[in-house]
Coordinates of C-alpha atoms in Angstrom, one line a residue:
X107 CA -78.7 -32.7 14.8
X108 CA -76.3 -35.4 13.6
X109 CA -77.1 -34.6 9.9
X110 CA -76.3 -31.0 10.6
X111 CA -73.1 -31.9 12.3
X112 CA -72.0 -34.2 9.4
X113 CA -72.6 -31.4 6.9
X114 CA -70.5 -29.0 8.9
X115 CA -67.1 -28.3 7.4
X116 CA -65.0 -29.8 10.2
X117 CA -61.5 -28.6 11.1
X118 CA -59.9 -31.3 13.2
X119 CA -56.3 -30.7 14.5
X120 CA -53.8 -33.4 15.1
X121 CA -54.7 -35.1 18.3
X122 CA -53.4 -36.3 21.7
X123 CA -55.1 -38.7 24.1
X124 CA -53.6 -41.8 25.7
X125 CA -54.4 -44.9 28.0
X126 CA -52.4 -47.8 29.6
X127 CA -52.4 -51.5 30.8
X128 CA -49.1 -53.1 29.8
X129 CA -46.4 -52.0 32.3
X130 CA -43.2 -50.8 30.6
X131 CA -40.3 -51.1 33.0
X132 CA -37.2 -48.9 32.6
X133 CA -34.2 -48.8 34.9
X134 CA -34.6 -46.6 37.9
X135 CA -31.7 -45.6 40.0
X136 CA -32.4 -45.0 43.7
X137 CA -29.8 -42.3 44.0
X138 CA -32.2 -39.8 42.4
X139 CA -34.4 -40.2 45.4
X140 CA -37.5 -39.5 43.3
X141 CA -39.9 -42.4 44.2
X142 CA -43.0 -40.4 43.4
X143 CA -41.9 -39.4 39.9
X144 CA -39.3 -42.0 38.9
X145 CA -36.7 -41.0 36.3
X146 CA -34.4 -42.9 33.9
X147 CA -30.7 -42.7 34.0
X148 CA -28.8 -43.2 30.8
X149 CA -25.1 -44.1 30.8
X150 CA -24.5 -42.3 27.5
X151 CA -26.4 -39.2 28.8
X152 CA -26.1 -39.2 32.6
X153 CA -27.2 -35.5 32.6
X154 CA -30.7 -36.5 31.6
X155 CA -33.4 -37.3 34.2
X156 CA -36.3 -38.1 31.9
X157 CA -39.6 -39.1 33.7
X158 CA -40.4 -42.8 33.3
X159 CA -43.7 -43.4 31.7
X160 CA -45.7 -46.2 33.3
X161 CA -47.7 -47.4 30.3
X162 CA -50.8 -49.5 29.9
X163 CA -51.5 -50.5 26.3
X164 CA -55.1 -51.6 26.5
X165 CA -55.7 -52.0 22.8
X166 CA -52.2 -51.6 21.2
X167 CA -53.5 -52.5 17.7
X168 CA -55.8 -49.4 17.9
X169 CA -53.4 -46.9 19.2
X170 CA -52.8 -44.1 16.6
X171 CA -49.3 -43.5 15.2
X172 CA -47.3 -40.6 16.3
X173 CA -45.3 -39.2 19.3
X174 CA -46.5 -37.9 22.6
X175 CA -45.5 -34.3 23.4
X176 CA -45.7 -33.1 27.0
X177 CA -43.9 -30.8 29.5
X178 CA -44.0 -31.9 33.1
X179 CA -43.1 -29.3 35.7
X180 CA -42.2 -29.4 39.4
X181 CA -40.2 -32.5 38.5
X182 CA -36.4 -33.0 38.6
X183 CA -35.8 -31.7 35.0
X184 CA -38.8 -29.7 33.8
X185 CA -39.1 -29.0 30.2
X186 CA -40.6 -30.3 26.9
X187 CA -40.3 -34.0 26.2
X188 CA -41.3 -36.3 23.4
X189 CA -42.1 -40.0 23.9
X190 CA -43.1 -42.8 21.5
X191 CA -46.1 -45.1 21.8
X192 CA -44.1 -47.6 23.9
X193 CA -43.4 -44.9 26.5
X194 CA -39.8 -44.7 25.4
X195 CA -38.1 -41.3 25.5
X196 CA -37.4 -39.7 22.1
X197 CA -36.3 -36.2 23.2
X198 CA -35.5 -34.4 26.4
X199 CA -35.7 -30.6 25.9
X200 CA -33.9 -30.3 29.2
X201 CA -31.0 -32.2 27.7
X202 CA -30.9 -29.8 24.7
X203 CA -31.4 -26.4 26.2
X204 CA -31.3 -26.9 29.9
X205 CA -34.0 -27.6 32.4
X206 CA -36.6 -24.9 32.6
X207 CA -40.3 -24.7 32.9
X208 CA -42.1 -25.2 29.6
X209 CA -45.7 -25.8 28.6
X210 CA -47.7 -27.3 25.8
X211 CA -45.0 -28.5 23.3
X212 CA -46.8 -29.2 20.0
X213 CA -46.1 -29.5 16.3
X214 CA -46.8 -26.2 14.5
X215 CA -46.6 -25.0 10.9
X216 CA -44.1 -22.2 10.3
X217 CA -42.7 -21.1 7.0
X218 CA -44.3 -24.1 5.3
X219 CA -42.7 -26.7 7.5
X220 CA -43.4 -28.6 10.7
X221 CA -41.8 -26.9 13.7
X222 CA -42.0 -27.4 17.4
X223 CA -43.7 -24.7 19.4
X224 CA -44.0 -24.3 23.2
X225 CA -44.1 -21.7 26.0
X226 CA -41.0 -21.2 28.2
X227 CA -40.8 -19.1 31.3
X228 CA -41.2 -18.7 35.0
X229 CA -44.1 -20.3 36.8
X230 CA -46.2 -18.2 39.1
X231 CA -49.2 -19.3 41.1
X232 CA -51.8 -20.1 38.5
X233 CA -50.1 -18.3 35.6
X234 CA -46.6 -17.8 34.2
X235 CA -44.3 -15.1 32.7
X236 CA -42.2 -15.9 29.6
X237 CA -42.3 -16.2 25.8
X238 CA -43.2 -18.5 23.0
X239 CA -40.5 -20.6 21.3
X240 CA -40.4 -22.0 17.8
X241 CA -37.8 -24.7 17.0
X242 CA -37.0 -26.3 13.7
X243 CA -36.7 -30.1 13.2
X244 CA -33.1 -30.0 14.4
X245 CA -34.2 -28.5 17.7
X246 CA -32.7 -25.1 16.9
X247 CA -34.6 -22.1 18.1
X248 CA -35.5 -20.1 15.1
X249 CA -37.9 -17.6 16.6
X250 CA -39.2 -16.4 20.0
X251 CA -42.5 -14.6 20.5
X252 CA -42.9 -11.8 23.0
X253 CA -46.0 -9.9 24.1
X254 CA -46.7 -6.7 22.1
X255 CA -48.1 -3.4 23.2
X256 CA -47.8 -2.4 26.8
X257 CA -48.7 -5.7 28.3
X258 CA -46.9 -8.0 30.7
X259 CA -44.9 -10.9 29.3
X260 CA -46.8 -13.7 27.7
X261 CA -48.5 -16.4 29.8
X262 CA -48.4 -20.2 29.7
X263 CA -52.0 -20.8 28.9
X264 CA -51.8 -20.3 25.2
X265 CA -49.2 -20.0 22.6
X266 CA -50.2 -21.2 19.2
X267 CA -49.5 -20.2 15.6
X268 CA -52.4 -19.5 13.2
X269 CA -52.7 -18.5 9.6
X270 CA -50.0 -21.0 8.6
X271 CA -47.6 -19.6 11.1
X272 CA -47.9 -16.0 10.1
X273 CA -49.4 -14.9 13.4
X274 CA -49.4 -16.1 17.0
X275 CA -52.1 -16.2 19.7
X276 CA -50.9 -15.6 23.2
X277 CA -52.5 -15.1 26.7
X278 CA -51.3 -12.4 29.1
X279 CA -52.1 -12.0 32.8
X280 CA -52.0 -8.3 33.6
X281 CA -52.4 -7.0 37.2
X282 CA -54.3 -3.7 37.3
X283 CA -55.4 -1.3 40.1
X284 CA -59.2 -1.6 40.3
X285 CA -62.1 -0.3 42.4
X286 CA -63.3 -3.3 44.3
X287 CA -65.3 -1.5 46.9
X288 CA -68.5 -3.2 45.7
X289 CA -66.9 -6.5 46.4
X290 CA -66.0 -5.8 50.0
X291 CA -62.3 -4.8 49.4
X292 CA -62.3 -1.3 51.0
X293 CA -61.4 1.3 51.8
X294 CA -58.5 1.9 49.4
X295 CA -57.6 0.7 46.0
X296 CA -57.9 -3.0 45.1
X297 CA -56.2 -5.0 42.4
X298 CA -57.6 -7.2 39.7
X299 CA -55.9 -9.6 37.2
X300 CA -56.9 -8.7 33.7
X301 CA -57.1 -11.6 31.3
X302 CA -55.6 -10.4 28.0
X303 CA -55.1 -12.1 24.7
X304 CA -53.2 -10.9 21.7
X305 CA -52.7 -11.9 18.1
X306 CA -49.1 -11.0 17.0
X307 CA -47.4 -10.9 13.7
X308 CA -44.7 -13.5 14.0
X309 CA -42.2 -11.8 11.7
X310 CA -42.5 -8.2 12.8
X311 CA -43.7 -8.7 16.4
X312 CA -46.4 -6.1 15.7
X313 CA -49.8 -6.3 17.4
X314 CA -52.7 -7.4 15.2
X315 CA -55.4 -7.6 17.8
X316 CA -55.8 -7.3 21.6
X317 CA -58.7 -8.1 23.9
X318 CA -59.0 -7.4 27.7
X319 CA -61.6 -9.1 29.9
X320 CA -62.1 -6.0 32.1
X321 CA -63.2 -4.0 29.0
X322 CA -66.0 -6.4 28.2
X323 CA -67.1 -8.6 31.1
X324 CA -67.9 -7.5 34.6
X325 CA -66.2 -9.2 37.6
X326 CA -69.7 -9.5 39.1
X327 CA -70.3 -12.6 36.9
X328 CA -67.3 -14.5 38.2
X329 CA -67.8 -17.8 40.0
X330 CA -64.5 -17.5 41.8
X331 CA -64.5 -14.8 44.4
X332 CA -61.4 -13.1 45.8
X333 CA -59.5 -15.1 48.4
X334 CA -61.7 -18.2 47.7
X335 CA -59.2 -20.6 46.1
X336 CA -55.5 -21.1 45.9
X337 CA -55.2 -19.2 42.6
X338 CA -57.9 -16.6 43.0
X339 CA -55.7 -13.9 44.7
X340 CA -57.1 -11.7 47.4
X341 CA -57.3 -8.5 45.5
X342 CA -55.3 -6.6 48.1
X343 CA -52.0 -6.0 46.2
X344 CA -50.4 -6.2 42.8
X345 CA -48.7 -9.4 44.0
X346 CA -52.1 -11.0 44.7
X347 CA -54.7 -9.5 42.3
X348 CA -58.1 -11.0 42.1
X349 CA -58.1 -13.4 39.1
X350 CA -61.8 -13.2 38.4
X351 CA -61.6 -14.4 34.8
X352 CA -58.6 -16.7 34.2
X353 CA -58.3 -17.1 30.4
X354 CA -56.8 -20.4 29.5
X355 CA -57.3 -21.0 25.7
X356 CA -57.7 -19.2 22.5
X357 CA -58.8 -20.3 19.0
X358 CA -59.5 -18.4 15.8
X359 CA -61.9 -19.2 13.0
X360 CA -61.7 -18.5 9.2
X361 CA -63.9 -15.4 9.7
X362 CA -61.4 -13.8 12.1
X363 CA -63.4 -14.3 15.3
X364 CA -62.0 -15.8 18.5
X365 CA -63.0 -18.6 20.9
X366 CA -61.8 -18.2 24.4
X367 CA -62.2 -20.3 27.6
X368 CA -62.5 -18.5 31.0
X369 CA -62.0 -21.0 33.9
X370 CA -63.2 -18.7 36.7
X371 CA -66.3 -17.7 34.7
X372 CA -67.2 -21.4 33.8
X373 CA -67.8 -20.0 30.4
X374 CA -66.6 -20.2 26.7
X375 CA -67.0 -17.0 24.7
X376 CA -67.1 -16.2 21.0
X377 CA -65.4 -12.9 20.5
X378 CA -65.7 -10.6 17.5
X379 CA -62.4 -10.1 15.7
X380 CA -63.6 -6.7 14.6
X381 CA -64.4 -4.9 17.8
X382 CA -64.0 -7.5 20.6
X383 CA -67.7 -7.6 21.6
X384 CA -69.1 -10.9 22.8
X385 CA -71.0 -12.7 20.1
X386 CA -72.2 -15.5 22.3
X387 CA -71.5 -17.1 25.7
X388 CA -71.6 -20.9 26.4
X389 CA -72.5 -21.8 30.0
X390 CA -71.5 -19.2 32.5
X391 CA -73.6 -16.6 34.3
X392 CA -75.2 -15.2 31.1
X393 CA -75.6 -18.1 28.7
X394 CA -76.8 -17.5 25.2
X395 CA -78.0 -21.1 24.8
X396 CA -80.2 -23.4 26.8
X397 CA -78.0 -26.3 28.1
X398 CA -79.8 -29.6 27.3
X399 CA -77.6 -32.2 28.9
X400 CA -74.6 -30.0 29.4
X401 CA -72.8 -28.7 32.4
X402 CA -69.1 -27.9 33.0
X403 CA -66.9 -25.8 35.2
X404 CA -63.3 -24.8 35.6
X405 CA -62.8 -26.0 32.0
X406 CA -59.8 -25.8 29.7
X407 CA -58.8 -26.0 26.1
X408 CA -61.9 -24.9 24.1
X409 CA -61.5 -25.4 20.4
X410 CA -63.7 -25.1 17.3
X411 CA -64.1 -28.3 15.4
X412 CA -66.5 -27.1 12.8
X413 CA -68.9 -24.2 12.2
X414 CA -71.6 -23.2 9.8
X415 CA -74.6 -20.8 9.8
X416 CA -76.8 -23.1 11.9
X417 CA -74.4 -25.1 14.1
X418 CA -71.1 -24.9 15.9
X419 CA -69.2 -28.0 17.1
X420 CA -66.5 -27.5 19.7
X421 CA -64.4 -29.5 22.1
X422 CA -63.3 -28.7 25.6
X423 CA -61.9 -30.4 28.8
X424 CA -64.3 -30.2 31.7
X425 CA -62.4 -30.2 34.9
X426 CA -65.6 -30.1 36.9
X427 CA -63.5 -29.0 39.9
X428 CA -61.1 -26.3 41.1
X429 CA -60.3 -28.5 44.1
X430 CA -62.6 -26.3 46.2
X431 CA -65.9 -26.7 44.4
X432 CA -67.1 -29.8 42.4
X433 CA -69.8 -29.9 39.7
X434 CA -69.4 -33.5 38.5
X435 CA -68.0 -36.7 40.0
X436 CA -65.2 -36.8 37.4
X437 CA -63.4 -34.7 34.9
X438 CA -63.9 -35.5 31.2
X439 CA -63.2 -34.4 27.7
X440 CA -66.3 -33.5 25.7
X441 CA -67.7 -32.4 22.4
X442 CA -70.5 -29.9 22.4
X443 CA -73.0 -29.1 19.6
X444 CA -74.6 -25.6 19.5
X445 CA -77.8 -25.2 17.5
X446 CA -78.0 -21.5 16.7
X447 CA -81.6 -21.9 15.4
X448 CA -83.0 -23.5 18.5
X449 CA -80.5 -21.7 20.8
X450 CA -79.5 -24.9 22.5
X451 CA -76.2 -26.5 23.6
X452 CA -75.9 -30.3 23.8
X453 CA -73.0 -32.6 24.9
X454 CA -72.7 -35.2 22.1
X455 CA -69.6 -37.1 23.2
X456 CA -67.6 -37.4 26.4
X457 CA -64.5 -39.4 27.6
X458 CA -63.5 -40.1 31.2
X459 CA -60.2 -41.3 32.5
X460 CA -59.6 -45.1 32.4
X461 CA -59.8 -45.4 36.2
X462 CA -62.6 -47.3 38.0
X463 CA -63.9 -44.1 39.6
X464 CA -62.5 -41.6 37.0
X465 CA -60.3 -38.7 37.8
X466 CA -61.1 -35.2 39.2
X467 CA -58.4 -32.9 37.8
X468 CA -58.5 -29.7 39.9
X469 CA -56.5 -27.8 37.2
X470 CA -55.1 -27.9 33.7
X471 CA -55.9 -30.6 31.1
X472 CA -56.8 -30.8 27.4
X473 CA -58.5 -32.8 24.7
X474 CA -57.3 -33.3 21.2
X475 CA -59.0 -35.0 18.2
X476 CA -56.6 -37.2 16.2
X477 CA -56.7 -37.7 12.5
X478 CA -58.0 -41.3 12.8
X479 CA -60.9 -40.2 15.0
X480 CA -59.2 -41.3 18.2
X481 CA -59.1 -38.8 21.1
X482 CA -56.1 -37.9 23.2
X483 CA -56.5 -36.4 26.6
X484 CA -54.1 -34.9 29.1
X485 CA -55.2 -35.0 32.8
X486 CA -53.7 -31.8 34.1
X487 CA -52.6 -31.8 37.7
X488 CA -52.6 -35.6 37.4
X489 CA -49.5 -36.2 35.2
X490 CA -51.4 -38.7 33.1
X491 CA -52.4 -39.0 29.5
X492 CA -54.8 -41.4 27.7
X493 CA -55.9 -42.2 24.2
X494 CA -59.5 -43.3 23.4
X495 CA -61.6 -44.6 20.6
X496 CA -64.5 -42.4 19.4
X497 CA -66.7 -44.9 21.3
X498 CA -65.0 -43.9 24.5
X499 CA -63.0 -47.0 25.0
X500 CA -59.5 -46.4 26.2
X501 CA -56.6 -47.9 24.2
X502 CA -53.6 -46.4 26.0
X503 CA -53.0 -44.9 29.4
X504 CA -49.7 -43.3 30.6
X505 CA -48.5 -41.9 33.9
X506 CA -45.4 -39.9 34.5
X507 CA -45.8 -39.4 38.2
X508 CA -47.8 -40.8 41.1
X509 CA -50.6 -39.1 43.0
X510 CA -49.2 -36.7 45.6
X511 CA -46.0 -36.1 43.6
X512 CA -47.0 -32.5 42.8
X513 CA -45.8 -33.1 39.2
X514 CA -48.2 -31.7 36.7
X515 CA -48.6 -31.4 32.9
X516 CA -50.6 -28.4 31.6
X517 CA -51.3 -30.0 28.2
X518 CA -50.1 -33.0 26.3
X519 CA -50.7 -33.9 22.6
X520 CA -49.9 -36.3 19.9
X521 CA -48.4 -35.7 16.4
X522 CA -46.3 -37.1 13.7
X523 CA -42.7 -35.7 13.9
X524 CA -39.5 -36.1 12.0
X525 CA -36.3 -34.7 13.5
X526 CA -32.6 -34.9 13.1
X527 CA -30.7 -33.0 15.8
X528 CA -27.7 -30.8 15.1
X529 CA -25.9 -32.6 17.9
X530 CA -24.0 -35.8 17.5
X531 CA -25.0 -39.2 19.1
X532 CA -23.6 -39.8 22.6
X533 CA -21.5 -42.9 23.5
X534 CA -20.1 -44.3 26.7
X535 CA -17.9 -47.4 26.7
X536 CA -16.9 -49.6 29.6
X537 CA -14.6 -52.5 30.4
X538 CA -14.4 -53.9 33.9
X539 CA -10.8 -55.1 33.6
X540 CA -9.4 -53.8 30.4
X541 CA -8.0 -57.2 29.5
X542 CA -7.9 -57.9 25.8
X543 CA -10.0 -61.0 26.1
X544 CA -12.7 -59.5 28.4
X545 CA -16.1 -58.2 27.4
X546 CA -16.9 -54.6 27.1
X547 CA -20.2 -52.6 26.9
X548 CA -21.1 -49.7 24.6
X549 CA -24.0 -47.5 25.5
X550 CA -25.3 -45.0 22.8
X551 CA -28.2 -42.6 22.3
X552 CA -29.1 -39.6 20.2
X553 CA -31.4 -37.2 22.0
X554 CA -34.3 -36.1 19.7
X555 CA -33.5 -38.2 16.6
X556 CA -36.6 -39.9 15.2
X557 CA -35.2 -41.7 12.2
X558 CA -32.6 -44.0 13.8
X559 CA -33.5 -47.7 13.3
X560 CA -30.2 -49.3 14.2
X561 CA -26.6 -48.6 15.4
X562 CA -23.2 -49.6 13.9
X563 CA -20.3 -49.9 16.3
X564 CA -16.7 -49.3 15.3
X565 CA -13.6 -50.0 17.4
X566 CA -9.8 -49.7 17.3
X567 CA -6.8 -50.3 19.5
X568 CA -5.5 -46.8 18.8
X569 CA -7.2 -43.4 18.5
X570 CA -6.1 -42.9 14.9
X571 CA -7.4 -46.3 13.7
X572 CA -7.9 -48.2 11.6
X573 CA -11.5 -48.5 13.0
X574 CA -13.4 -51.7 12.1
X575 CA -17.1 -52.4 12.3
X576 CA -17.4 -54.7 15.3
X577 CA -21.2 -55.0 15.6
X578 CA -24.7 -53.8 14.8
X579 CA -27.8 -53.6 16.9
X580 CA -31.4 -52.5 16.3
X581 CA -32.6 -49.4 18.2
X582 CA -35.5 -50.3 20.5
X583 CA -35.3 -47.7 23.2
X584 CA -33.7 -44.3 23.9
X585 CA -30.4 -45.9 24.8
X586 CA -29.0 -48.9 23.0
X587 CA -26.6 -51.3 24.9
X588 CA -24.2 -53.4 22.9
X589 CA -21.8 -56.0 24.4
X590 CA -18.5 -56.7 22.6
X591 CA -16.8 -60.0 23.3
X592 CA -13.3 -58.4 23.4
X593 CA -11.7 -55.2 24.6
X594 CA -11.0 -52.2 22.3
X595 CA -9.5 -49.0 23.6
X596 CA -11.3 -46.6 21.2
X597 CA -14.8 -46.7 19.8
X598 CA -17.5 -44.7 18.1
X599 CA -21.2 -45.4 17.2
X600 CA -22.9 -44.7 13.9
X601 CA -26.7 -44.0 13.6
X602 CA -28.4 -45.8 10.7
X603 CA -31.8 -45.0 9.3
X604 CA -34.5 -47.4 8.0
X605 CA -33.0 -47.5 4.6
X606 CA -29.5 -48.5 5.8
X607 CA -28.1 -45.0 5.3
X608 CA -25.7 -43.6 8.0
X609 CA -27.1 -40.5 9.7
X610 CA -24.3 -39.3 12.0
X611 CA -21.5 -40.6 14.2
X612 CA -20.7 -40.1 17.8
X613 CA -17.4 -38.8 19.0
X614 CA -14.5 -41.2 19.3
X615 CA -14.3 -42.2 22.9
X616 CA -11.8 -44.0 25.1
X617 CA -13.1 -47.0 26.9
X618 CA -13.4 -46.4 30.6
X619 CA -11.6 -49.0 32.8
X620 CA -11.9 -48.5 36.5
X621 CA -8.8 -48.2 38.6
X622 CA -7.9 -50.5 41.4
X623 CA -9.0 -47.8 43.8
X624 CA -12.7 -48.1 42.7
X625 CA -13.0 -51.5 41.1
X626 CA -14.6 -53.0 44.1
X627 CA -17.6 -50.8 43.5
X628 CA -18.0 -51.9 39.8
X629 CA -19.5 -54.9 38.1
X630 CA -19.7 -56.1 34.5
X631 CA -22.2 -53.4 33.5
X632 CA -20.6 -50.4 35.1
X633 CA -19.6 -48.7 38.4
X634 CA -22.0 -47.8 41.2
X635 CA -22.2 -44.4 42.8
X636 CA -20.0 -43.8 45.9
X637 CA -22.1 -45.0 48.9
X638 CA -23.0 -42.3 51.3
X639 CA -21.0 -41.9 54.5
X640 CA -22.4 -42.2 58.0
X641 CA -23.5 -38.9 59.5
X642 CA -20.5 -36.9 60.7
X643 CA -18.0 -38.8 58.5
X644 CA -16.1 -37.2 55.7
X645 CA -13.8 -38.4 52.8
X646 CA -10.2 -37.6 53.1
X647 CA -9.4 -35.8 49.8
X648 CA -6.1 -37.0 48.4
X649 CA -3.8 -35.6 45.6
X650 CA -2.2 -38.5 43.9
X651 CA 1.6 -38.4 43.3
X652 CA 2.4 -38.1 39.6
X653 CA 5.3 -37.0 37.5
X654 CA 3.1 -34.5 35.7
X655 CA 0.7 -32.3 37.7
X656 CA -1.2 -31.0 34.7
X657 CA 1.2 -29.4 32.1
X658 CA 0.7 -31.1 28.8
X659 CA -1.5 -33.7 30.4
X660 CA -3.2 -35.9 27.7
X661 CA -5.6 -38.9 27.6
X662 CA -4.7 -39.7 24.1
X663 CA -7.5 -37.9 22.2
X664 CA -6.9 -36.1 18.9
X665 CA -8.6 -32.8 19.6
X666 CA -9.1 -31.9 16.0
X667 CA -10.8 -35.2 15.2
X668 CA -13.3 -35.8 18.0
X669 CA -16.2 -36.5 15.6
X670 CA -15.7 -38.8 12.6
X671 CA -17.5 -37.5 9.5
X672 CA -19.7 -39.5 7.3
X673 CA -18.9 -40.6 3.7
X674 CA -20.5 -38.8 0.9
X675 CA -23.9 -40.3 -0.2
X676 CA -24.4 -41.3 -3.8
X677 CA -27.5 -40.2 -5.7
X678 CA -29.0 -43.6 -4.9
X679 CA -28.4 -43.1 -1.2
X680 CA -25.5 -45.5 -0.8
X681 CA -22.1 -44.6 0.6
X682 CA -19.5 -43.7 -2.1
X683 CA -16.4 -45.7 -1.5
X684 CA -12.9 -44.2 -1.3
X685 CA -14.0 -40.6 -1.0
X686 CA -15.0 -38.7 2.1
X687 CA -15.7 -35.0 2.9
X688 CA -12.5 -33.6 4.2
X689 CA -10.5 -36.8 3.3
X690 CA -7.1 -36.7 1.8
X691 CA -7.6 -40.0 -0.1
X692 CA -8.3 -40.2 -3.8
X693 CA -8.6 -43.4 -5.9
X694 CA -5.2 -42.6 -7.6
X695 CA -3.4 -41.6 -4.4
X696 CA -3.5 -44.4 -1.7
X697 CA -0.1 -44.5 -0.2
X698 CA 1.3 -44.4 3.3
X699 CA -0.3 -41.7 5.4
X700 CA -3.5 -41.5 3.3
X701 CA -6.7 -41.7 5.3
X702 CA -9.5 -44.0 4.2
X703 CA -13.2 -43.0 4.5
X704 CA -13.5 -41.4 7.9
X705 CA -11.7 -38.3 9.1
X706 CA -8.3 -36.8 8.8
X707 CA -6.1 -38.5 11.2
X708 CA -8.4 -41.5 11.7
X709 CA -8.5 -44.6 9.6
X710 CA -11.9 -46.3 9.2

């Protein structure tokens, strides 16, 4: 068997699976009141509420390189997120496009380059309605994928590009009227949820292939009866159709056939890409193969790893539970070998959660094989992820929320990723007193940027400059804090890559100095939130007396020069001195009123 497996032309995707032991502590602010799913607060981006990863690095030297991609939902700011191997936030999708439910963010190939793909839409009970999203490496949406034909909108369970990004595989959950009299739903017409998958041409949106479960597999083979679980539906209305099949993954091989997983059938099917007939069934009510040491149920994320005439190797995530019925004492990722000659199916590898008694994930979950042979696993309705060695040993374990929080992650994965956002870095500066000889703090971040290795900080007494470099600091987390030993009224931050090249600058910001009215609620690091009033008490809202009630009000900013531009880069990558895009300075014209490298109106 092993020799046959080793000779199989394997197709391993990038992978995602993680474990934990070394606690990584980030600042949690109690005013979010989110103790079951703690979130970070960043002074430079107070709009972000990124989940904090509690991380255990069990074997840090064996953790694979790359970033963790996940999309928690039912949390404060649902959406796609990217974290590094230290559990530090890299990108909040909620901070780029607004908080909304998303699933399965992953790196995908489109038009010959790495892009970011994920599903976005509205969550229903056990499925979703929405569309696929393709973003480029600047987090700009370049394409959305809708369902084709006469189907309902696409569903959360699968959105992936195939054929080098030329086509997309999507799942669809389609309610249909159905005669369920033989199943006890009578008299009158019942309703069934048809599991549909499509392959769609990405550029044209045209339908390439469509398959419907009700055309090929009888509901009589389902292991999930109507009204038997929280996602089964009762079959009595179009709002609660019987979800007898529950498709939750699609894969496609080089021959044009499809591999699908059906949770409520406890089966994986190979589907003909020619006419949709079932080529074989793994597990389920009508298995094609004899299970040797194999059993699974309520499974997710079935993928081909390799395939030849005599053998098929595939991976899947065995939930072993739908929270109502249990077939194993814990969920696990597994690799299955099918021998087509002997007509047998054998589990050849499995990985459990790094918990003393394992984890039973009642829904969702996935397994990904990484390029270095490590395995990355997402634990579904437990908002956890882990990375394991091929031997099964866990090397990393991460948790985004605690048990009972109701926060879930459908899938998570791990990839290499290089991104430079279109946005500028964010900066917030603070001085407690505003005195010239007092310290001040600068907080900066750049949501989604992967190439920043350090920050330069510039400061001036006036908005128009000249700005001087006042400090540098390596980037070690999402937000970098820099303390300046003296006060400056105006500042900006500059992101620097690993070669010392400037990437982009923040806006020029005015240093915040608390007024006498609020200074008692501030300390050297910043000001606290206004404390809550006792029940029944209210603030008296005041309008301060000023000489100017709004007309021509200004805080000193130069509106046309919010964002300092970067100098031109020479062919060797260094900054060219004395000349800047948009600058009015030239080497033979440096007189009064001439701007040095920076921006018009601001001296740097």
